[in-house]
Short mmCIF file of C-alpha atoms and ligand atoms in Angstrom, two decimals:
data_model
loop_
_atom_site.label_atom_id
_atom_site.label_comp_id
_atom_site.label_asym_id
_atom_site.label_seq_id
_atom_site.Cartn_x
_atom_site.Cartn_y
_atom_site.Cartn_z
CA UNK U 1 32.37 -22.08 -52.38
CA UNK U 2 32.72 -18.53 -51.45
CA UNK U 3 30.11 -15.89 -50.14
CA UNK U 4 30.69 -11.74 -49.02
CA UNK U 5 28.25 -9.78 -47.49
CA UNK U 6 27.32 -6.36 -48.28
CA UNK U 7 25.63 -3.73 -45.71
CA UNK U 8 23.88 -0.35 -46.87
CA UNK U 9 21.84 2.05 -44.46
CA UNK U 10 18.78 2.35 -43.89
CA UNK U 11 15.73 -0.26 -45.40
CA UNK U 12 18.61 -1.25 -47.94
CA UNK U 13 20.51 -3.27 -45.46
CA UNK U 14 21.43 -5.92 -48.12
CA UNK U 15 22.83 -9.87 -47.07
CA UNK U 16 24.38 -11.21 -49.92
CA UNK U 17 24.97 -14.86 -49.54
CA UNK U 18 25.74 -16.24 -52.47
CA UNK U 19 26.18 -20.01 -52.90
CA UNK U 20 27.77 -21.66 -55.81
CA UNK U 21 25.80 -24.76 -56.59
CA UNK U 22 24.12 -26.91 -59.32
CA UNK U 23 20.43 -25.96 -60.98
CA UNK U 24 19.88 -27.07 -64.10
CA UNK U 25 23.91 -26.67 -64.54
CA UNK U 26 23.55 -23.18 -63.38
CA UNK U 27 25.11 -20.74 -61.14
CA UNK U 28 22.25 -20.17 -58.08
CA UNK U 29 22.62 -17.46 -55.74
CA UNK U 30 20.39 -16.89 -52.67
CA UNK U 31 20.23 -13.34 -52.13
CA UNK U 32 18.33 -12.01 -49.03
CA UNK U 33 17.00 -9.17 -48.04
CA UNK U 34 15.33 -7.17 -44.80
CA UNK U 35 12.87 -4.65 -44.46
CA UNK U 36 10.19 -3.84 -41.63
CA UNK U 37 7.04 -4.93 -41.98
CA UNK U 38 3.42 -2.35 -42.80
CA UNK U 39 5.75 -0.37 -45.55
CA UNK U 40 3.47 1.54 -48.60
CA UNK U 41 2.99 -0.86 -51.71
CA UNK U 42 5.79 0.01 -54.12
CA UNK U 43 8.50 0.45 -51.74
CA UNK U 44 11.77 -0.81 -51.98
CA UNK U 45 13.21 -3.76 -50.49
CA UNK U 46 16.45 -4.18 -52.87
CA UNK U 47 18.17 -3.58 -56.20
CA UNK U 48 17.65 -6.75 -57.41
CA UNK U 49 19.53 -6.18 -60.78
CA UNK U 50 22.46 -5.28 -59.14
CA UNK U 51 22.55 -8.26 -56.77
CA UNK U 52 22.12 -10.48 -59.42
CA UNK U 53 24.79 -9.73 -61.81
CA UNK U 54 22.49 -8.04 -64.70
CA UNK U 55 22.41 -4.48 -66.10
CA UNK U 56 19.18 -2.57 -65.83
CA UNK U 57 17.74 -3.44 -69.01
CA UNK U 58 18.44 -7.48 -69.12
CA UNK U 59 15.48 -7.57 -66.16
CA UNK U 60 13.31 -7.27 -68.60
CA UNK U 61 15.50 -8.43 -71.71
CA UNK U 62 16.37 -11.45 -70.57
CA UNK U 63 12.78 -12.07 -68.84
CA UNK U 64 13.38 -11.83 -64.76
CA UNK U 65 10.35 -12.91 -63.35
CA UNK U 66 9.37 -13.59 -59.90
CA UNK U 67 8.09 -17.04 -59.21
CA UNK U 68 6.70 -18.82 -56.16
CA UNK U 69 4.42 -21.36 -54.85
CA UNK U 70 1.24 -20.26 -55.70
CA UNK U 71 0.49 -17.99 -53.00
CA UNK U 72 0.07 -14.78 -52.55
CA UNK U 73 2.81 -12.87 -53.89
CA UNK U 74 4.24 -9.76 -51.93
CA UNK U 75 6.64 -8.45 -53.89
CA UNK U 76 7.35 -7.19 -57.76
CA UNK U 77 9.95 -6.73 -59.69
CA UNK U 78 10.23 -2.77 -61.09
CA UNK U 79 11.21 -3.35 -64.53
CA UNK U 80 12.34 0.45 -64.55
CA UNK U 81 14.19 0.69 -61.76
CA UNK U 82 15.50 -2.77 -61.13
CA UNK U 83 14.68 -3.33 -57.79
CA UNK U 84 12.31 -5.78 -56.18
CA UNK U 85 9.64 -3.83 -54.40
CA UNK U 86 6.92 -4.60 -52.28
CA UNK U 87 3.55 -5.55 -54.21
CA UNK U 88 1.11 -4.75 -50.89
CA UNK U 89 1.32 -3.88 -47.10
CA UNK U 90 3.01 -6.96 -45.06
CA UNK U 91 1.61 -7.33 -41.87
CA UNK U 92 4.34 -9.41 -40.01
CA UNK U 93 1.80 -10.54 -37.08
CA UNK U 94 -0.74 -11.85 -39.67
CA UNK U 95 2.20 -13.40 -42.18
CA UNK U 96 4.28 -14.88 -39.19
CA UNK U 97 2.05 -14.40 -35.80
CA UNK U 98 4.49 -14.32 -33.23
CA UNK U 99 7.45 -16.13 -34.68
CA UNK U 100 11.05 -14.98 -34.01
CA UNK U 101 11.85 -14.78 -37.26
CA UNK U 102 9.80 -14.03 -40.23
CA UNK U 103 10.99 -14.33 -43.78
CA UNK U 104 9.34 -14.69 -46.93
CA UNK U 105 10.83 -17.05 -49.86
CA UNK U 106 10.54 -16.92 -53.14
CA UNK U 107 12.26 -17.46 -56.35
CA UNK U 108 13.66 -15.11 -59.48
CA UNK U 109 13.34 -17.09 -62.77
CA UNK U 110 15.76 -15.48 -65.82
CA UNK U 111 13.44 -17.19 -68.43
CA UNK U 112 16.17 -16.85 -71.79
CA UNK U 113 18.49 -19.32 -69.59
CA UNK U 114 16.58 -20.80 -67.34
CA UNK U 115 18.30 -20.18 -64.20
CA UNK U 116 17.07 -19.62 -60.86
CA UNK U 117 17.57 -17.32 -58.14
CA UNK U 118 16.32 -17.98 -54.33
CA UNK U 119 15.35 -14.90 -52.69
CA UNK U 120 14.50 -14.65 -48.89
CA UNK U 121 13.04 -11.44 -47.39
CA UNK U 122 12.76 -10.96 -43.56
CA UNK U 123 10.19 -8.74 -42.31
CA UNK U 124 11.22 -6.98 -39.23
CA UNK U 125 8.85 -6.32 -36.41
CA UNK U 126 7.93 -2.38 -35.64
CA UNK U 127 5.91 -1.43 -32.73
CA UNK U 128 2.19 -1.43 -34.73
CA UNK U 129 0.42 -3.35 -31.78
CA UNK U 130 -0.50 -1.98 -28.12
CA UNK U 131 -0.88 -4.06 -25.56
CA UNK U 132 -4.60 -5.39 -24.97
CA UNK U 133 -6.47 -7.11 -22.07
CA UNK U 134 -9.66 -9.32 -23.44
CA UNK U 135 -11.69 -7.54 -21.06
CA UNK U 136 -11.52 -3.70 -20.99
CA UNK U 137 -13.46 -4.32 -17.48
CA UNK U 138 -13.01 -6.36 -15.03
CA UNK U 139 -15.30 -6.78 -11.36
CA UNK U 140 -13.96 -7.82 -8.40
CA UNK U 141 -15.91 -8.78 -5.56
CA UNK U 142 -13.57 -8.50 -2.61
CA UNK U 143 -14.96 -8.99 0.86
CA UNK U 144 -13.92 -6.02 3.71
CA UNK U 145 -12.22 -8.95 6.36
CA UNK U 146 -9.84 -10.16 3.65
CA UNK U 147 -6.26 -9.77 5.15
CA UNK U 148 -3.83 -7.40 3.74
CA UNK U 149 -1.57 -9.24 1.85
CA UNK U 150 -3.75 -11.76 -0.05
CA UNK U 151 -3.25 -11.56 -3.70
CA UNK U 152 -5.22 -12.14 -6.80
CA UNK U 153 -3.74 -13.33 -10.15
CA UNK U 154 -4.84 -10.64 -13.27
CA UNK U 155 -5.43 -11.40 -16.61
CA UNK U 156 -2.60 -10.55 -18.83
CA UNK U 157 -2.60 -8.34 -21.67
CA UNK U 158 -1.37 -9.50 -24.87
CA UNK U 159 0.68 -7.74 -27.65
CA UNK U 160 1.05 -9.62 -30.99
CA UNK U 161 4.61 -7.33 -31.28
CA UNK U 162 7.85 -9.47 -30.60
CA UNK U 163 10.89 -8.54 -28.80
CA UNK U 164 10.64 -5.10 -27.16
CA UNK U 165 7.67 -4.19 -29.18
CA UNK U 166 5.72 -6.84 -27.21
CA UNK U 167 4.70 -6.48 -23.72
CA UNK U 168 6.94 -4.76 -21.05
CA UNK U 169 4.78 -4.23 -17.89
CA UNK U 170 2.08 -2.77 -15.93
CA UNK U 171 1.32 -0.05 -13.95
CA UNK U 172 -1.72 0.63 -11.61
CA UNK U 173 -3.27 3.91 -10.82
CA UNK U 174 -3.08 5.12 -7.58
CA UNK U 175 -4.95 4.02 -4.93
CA UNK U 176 -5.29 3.42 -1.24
CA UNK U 177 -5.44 -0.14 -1.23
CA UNK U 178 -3.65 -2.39 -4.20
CA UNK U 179 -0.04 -2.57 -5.31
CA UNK U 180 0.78 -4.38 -7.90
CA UNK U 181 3.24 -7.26 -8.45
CA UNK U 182 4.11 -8.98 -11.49
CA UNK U 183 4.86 -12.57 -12.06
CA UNK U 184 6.37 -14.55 -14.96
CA UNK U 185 4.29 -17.48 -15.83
CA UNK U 186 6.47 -20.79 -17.09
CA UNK U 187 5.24 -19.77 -20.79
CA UNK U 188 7.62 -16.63 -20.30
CA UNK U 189 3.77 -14.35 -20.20
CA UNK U 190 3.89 -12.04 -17.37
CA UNK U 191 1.22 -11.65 -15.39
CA UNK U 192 -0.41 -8.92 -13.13
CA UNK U 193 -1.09 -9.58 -9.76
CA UNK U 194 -3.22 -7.01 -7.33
CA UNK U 195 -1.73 -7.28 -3.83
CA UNK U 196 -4.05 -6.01 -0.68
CA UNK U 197 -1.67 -3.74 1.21
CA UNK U 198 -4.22 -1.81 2.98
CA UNK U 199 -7.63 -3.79 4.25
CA UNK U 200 -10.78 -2.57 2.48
CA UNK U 201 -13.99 -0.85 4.80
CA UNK U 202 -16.91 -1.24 2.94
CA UNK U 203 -18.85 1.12 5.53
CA UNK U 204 -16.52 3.91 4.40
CA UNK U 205 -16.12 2.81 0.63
CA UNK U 206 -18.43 0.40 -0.96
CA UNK U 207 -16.66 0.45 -4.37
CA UNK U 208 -12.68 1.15 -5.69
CA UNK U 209 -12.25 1.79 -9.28
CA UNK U 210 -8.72 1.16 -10.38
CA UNK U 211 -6.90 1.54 -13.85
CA UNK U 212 -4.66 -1.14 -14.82
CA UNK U 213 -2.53 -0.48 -17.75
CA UNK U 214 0.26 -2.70 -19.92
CA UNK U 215 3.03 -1.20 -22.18
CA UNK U 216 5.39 -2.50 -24.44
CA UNK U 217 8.96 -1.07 -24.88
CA UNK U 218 8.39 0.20 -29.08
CA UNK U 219 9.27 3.53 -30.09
CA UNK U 220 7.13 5.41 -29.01
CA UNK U 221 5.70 3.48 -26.33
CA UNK U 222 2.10 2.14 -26.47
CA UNK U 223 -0.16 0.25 -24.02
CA UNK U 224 -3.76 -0.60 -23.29
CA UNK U 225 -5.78 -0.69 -20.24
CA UNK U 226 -8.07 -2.27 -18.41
CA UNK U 227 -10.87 -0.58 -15.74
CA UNK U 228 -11.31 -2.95 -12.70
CA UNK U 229 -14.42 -1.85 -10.35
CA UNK U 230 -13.61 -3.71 -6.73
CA UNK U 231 -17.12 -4.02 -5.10
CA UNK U 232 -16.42 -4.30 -1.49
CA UNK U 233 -18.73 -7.33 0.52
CA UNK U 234 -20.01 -6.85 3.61
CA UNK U 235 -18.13 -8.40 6.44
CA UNK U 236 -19.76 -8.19 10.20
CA UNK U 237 -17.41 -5.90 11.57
CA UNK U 238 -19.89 -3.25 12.54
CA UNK U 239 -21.70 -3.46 16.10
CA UNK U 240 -25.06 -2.15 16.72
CA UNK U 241 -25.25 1.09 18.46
CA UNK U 242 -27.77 2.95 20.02
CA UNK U 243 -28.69 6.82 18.89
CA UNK U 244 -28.63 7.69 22.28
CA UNK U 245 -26.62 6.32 25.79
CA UNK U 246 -29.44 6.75 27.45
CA UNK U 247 -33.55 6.50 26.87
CA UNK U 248 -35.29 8.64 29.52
CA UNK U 249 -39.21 8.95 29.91
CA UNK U 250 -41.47 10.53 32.36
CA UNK U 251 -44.84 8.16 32.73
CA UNK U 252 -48.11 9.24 34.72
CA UNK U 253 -49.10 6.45 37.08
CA UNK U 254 -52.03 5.46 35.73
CA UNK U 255 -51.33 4.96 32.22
CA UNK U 256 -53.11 1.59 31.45
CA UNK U 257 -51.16 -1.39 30.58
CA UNK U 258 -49.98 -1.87 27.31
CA UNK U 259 -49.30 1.99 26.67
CA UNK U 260 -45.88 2.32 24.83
CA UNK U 261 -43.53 4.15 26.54
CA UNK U 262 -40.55 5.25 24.39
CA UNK U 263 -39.09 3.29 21.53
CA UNK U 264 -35.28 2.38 21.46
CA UNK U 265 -33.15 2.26 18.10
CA UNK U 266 -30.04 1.09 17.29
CA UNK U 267 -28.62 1.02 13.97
CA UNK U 268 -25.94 -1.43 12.13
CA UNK U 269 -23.49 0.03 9.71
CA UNK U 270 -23.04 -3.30 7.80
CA UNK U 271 -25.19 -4.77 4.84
CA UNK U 272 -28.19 -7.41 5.20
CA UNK U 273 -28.19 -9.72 7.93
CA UNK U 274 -25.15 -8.15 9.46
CA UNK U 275 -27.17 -4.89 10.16
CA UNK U 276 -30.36 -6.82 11.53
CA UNK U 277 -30.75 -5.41 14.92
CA UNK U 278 -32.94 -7.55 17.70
CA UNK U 279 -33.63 -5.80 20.98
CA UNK U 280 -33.37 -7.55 24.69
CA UNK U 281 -33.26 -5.73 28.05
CA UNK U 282 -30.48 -7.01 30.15
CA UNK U 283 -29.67 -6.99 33.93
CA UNK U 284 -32.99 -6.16 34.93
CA UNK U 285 -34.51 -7.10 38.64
CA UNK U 286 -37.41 -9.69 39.21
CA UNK U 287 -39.57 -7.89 39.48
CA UNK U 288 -39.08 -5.24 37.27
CA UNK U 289 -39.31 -8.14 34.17
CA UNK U 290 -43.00 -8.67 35.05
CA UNK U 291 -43.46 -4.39 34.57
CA UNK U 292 -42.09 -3.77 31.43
CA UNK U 293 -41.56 -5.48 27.88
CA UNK U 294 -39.32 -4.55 25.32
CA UNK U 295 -40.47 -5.80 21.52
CA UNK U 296 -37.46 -7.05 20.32
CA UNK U 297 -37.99 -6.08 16.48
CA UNK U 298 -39.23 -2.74 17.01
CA UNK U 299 -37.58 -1.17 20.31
CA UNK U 300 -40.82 -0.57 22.02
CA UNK U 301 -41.02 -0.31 25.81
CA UNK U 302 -44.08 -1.61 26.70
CA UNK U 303 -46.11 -1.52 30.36
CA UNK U 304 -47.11 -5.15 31.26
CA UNK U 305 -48.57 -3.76 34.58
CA UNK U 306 -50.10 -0.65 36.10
CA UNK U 307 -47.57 1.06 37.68
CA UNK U 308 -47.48 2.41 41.42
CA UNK U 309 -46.18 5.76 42.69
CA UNK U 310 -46.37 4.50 45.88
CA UNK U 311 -44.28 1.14 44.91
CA UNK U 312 -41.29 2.34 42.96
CA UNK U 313 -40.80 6.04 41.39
CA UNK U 314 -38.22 4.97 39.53
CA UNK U 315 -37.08 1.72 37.02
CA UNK U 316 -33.86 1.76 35.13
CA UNK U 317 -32.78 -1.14 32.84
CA UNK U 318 -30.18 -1.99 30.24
CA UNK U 319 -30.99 -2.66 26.99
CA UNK U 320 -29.19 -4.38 24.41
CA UNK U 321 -29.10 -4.75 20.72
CA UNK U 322 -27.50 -7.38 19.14
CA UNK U 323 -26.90 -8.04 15.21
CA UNK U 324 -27.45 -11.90 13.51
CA UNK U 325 -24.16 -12.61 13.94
CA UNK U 326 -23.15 -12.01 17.87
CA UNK U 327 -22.32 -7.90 17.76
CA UNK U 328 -23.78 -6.15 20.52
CA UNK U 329 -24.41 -2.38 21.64
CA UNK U 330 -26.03 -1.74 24.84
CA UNK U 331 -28.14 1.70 26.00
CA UNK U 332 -29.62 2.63 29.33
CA UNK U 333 -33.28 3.09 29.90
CA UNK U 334 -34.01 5.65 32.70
CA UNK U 335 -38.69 5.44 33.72
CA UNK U 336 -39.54 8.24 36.24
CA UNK U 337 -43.25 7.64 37.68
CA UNK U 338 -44.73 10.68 38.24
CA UNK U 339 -47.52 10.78 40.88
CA UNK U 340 -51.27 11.65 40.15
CA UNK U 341 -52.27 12.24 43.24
CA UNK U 342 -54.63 8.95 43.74
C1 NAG F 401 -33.34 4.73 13.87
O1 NAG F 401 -32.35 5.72 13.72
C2 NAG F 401 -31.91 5.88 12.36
C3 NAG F 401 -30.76 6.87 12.37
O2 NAG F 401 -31.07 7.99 13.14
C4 NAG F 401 -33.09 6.31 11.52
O3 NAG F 401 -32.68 6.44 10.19
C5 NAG F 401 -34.20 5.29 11.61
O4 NAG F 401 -35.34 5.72 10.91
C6 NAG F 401 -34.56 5.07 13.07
N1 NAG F 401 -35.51 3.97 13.15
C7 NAG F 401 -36.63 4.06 13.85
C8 NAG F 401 -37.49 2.83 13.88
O5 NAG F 401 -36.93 5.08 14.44
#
């Protein structure tokens, strides 16, 4: 047995292996060859005469023909030129998916003595895939009390390529609030993670809109991207307060019972039932309780009673608002009674 191998530049880089071994009582030689994959139709892969011992004209003298097992053929033999060329565009990712190694087989049959030549091509991966996330968006609902820190597990993007040519990394666009960390899953897929370095406000930013991107390491470089909108959820962690310290009113003495006397309002910066406001007055004397009512959905001060110069020219109470879930904000309430001379 003896073998050489040959190397030539370029798309010509030619493995000669020949073996000596019995076919019919013939000499067979397996010659291989590499080129990268998505070249034109018609382009050359090897000089096939050459490699296989025949002048230019005994291709087609002798009758060299290409044969294989009944599928699709991808290559030709140029009668003209003696070289084995490519017979259509070979897509390595749809030939091979994501195999290591992709070569096509086939055989050269010289018909006059019926001897046979094995032929293996490899198609070579080039960078002809970016990097792709199934979703080109992505929501994230992420509530405002979530502790910096916590971390949520992205989709990865997939890249048919191999090697280099396949998925590198990501990147994330800057922002105020996510990092980005990357993990390798046991299948050897890397994954993006979003980390919370900075906690979210809702109040001051409702939504985030961040750009996640994965590249490959081809020449050039490609990559893909994916938009991810980060709604913010409410969390209580607004208080009521009041839009003013302190409520102040000047009442006649004889306005009849009932009359409304000034209207308190506090507002809630958070969402829903976090911002629903009820109304109470706090640390108020005996007797001032049976005098005045506060309406605990809509901030009116009400009169219970006829007031009295005479008896008190002057009420103050507390009053407090407090959201559904235990926030509080508290105002003062200052009543002058102004006499009418009765
Ligand atoms: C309470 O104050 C807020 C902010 O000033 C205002 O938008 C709202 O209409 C007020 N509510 C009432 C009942 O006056």
């Amino acid at each position: 047995m003896f073998s050489w191998q040959k190397h030539r530049d370029g798309r010509g880089r030619i493995l000669l292996c020949f073996l000596l071994g019995l076919l019919w009582g013939t000499l067979t030689a397996q010659i291989r060859y590499s080129i990268p994959e998505e070249l034109e139709k018609g382009s050359f892969v090897g000089n096939i005469a050459k490699d296989l011992g025949l002048e230019l004209q005994e291709l087609s003298q002798r009758g060299a023909r290409i044969v294989s097992r009944g599928k699709k053929q991808h290559f030709a033999l140029s009668v003209r030129s003696g070289s084995l060329v490519t017979a259509d565009r070979i897509d390595r990712e749809e030939l091979c998916s994501q195999g290591a190694q992709c070569l096509l087989n086939f055989n050269v049959l010289i018909e006059d003595n019926l001897n046979i030549y094995s032929v293996e091509v490899e198609i070579t991966d080039i960078n002809d895939n970016a990097p792709r996330f199934r979703a080109e968006k992505l929501e994230l609902k992420i509530s405002e009390t979530t502790a910096p820190g916590t971390q949520l597990i992205l989709e990865s993007a997939y890249d048919p390529d191999v090697g280099v040519n396949s998925l590198q990394g990501y990147e994330l666009s800057p922002n105020h609030h996510f990092s980005l960390r990357v993990q390798s899953g046991a299948d050897g897929i890397k994954y993006p993670e979003l980390v919370l370095d900075r906690a979210l406000d809702r109040e001051k930013e409702p939504t985030l809109q961040i750009v996640l991107s994965g590249w490959d390491g081809g020449e050039p470089i490609r990559s893909g991207t994916a938009g991810i909108l980060v709604t913010v959820l409410d969390g209580n962690d607004n208080a009521p307060v009041f839009t003013q310290p302190i409520y102040t009113v000047n009442v006649p003495e004889n306005v009849p019972q009932g009359t409304t006397l000034l209207t308190v309002n506090a507002t809630d910066a958070d969402e829903g039932i976090n911002s629903q406001v009820r109304y109470f007055l706090v640390k108020i004397p005996g007797k001032t309780s049976q005098i005045f009512q506060l309406n605990s959905v809509t901030g009116e001060l009400l009169t219970l009673q006829n007031l009295d110069y005479e008896a008190a020219k002057f009420y103050m109470m507390e009053a407090e608002a407090q959201d559904g879930l235990g926030l509080w904000g508290r105002a003062k309430i200052h009543v002058t009674v102004v006499d009418m001379n009765d």
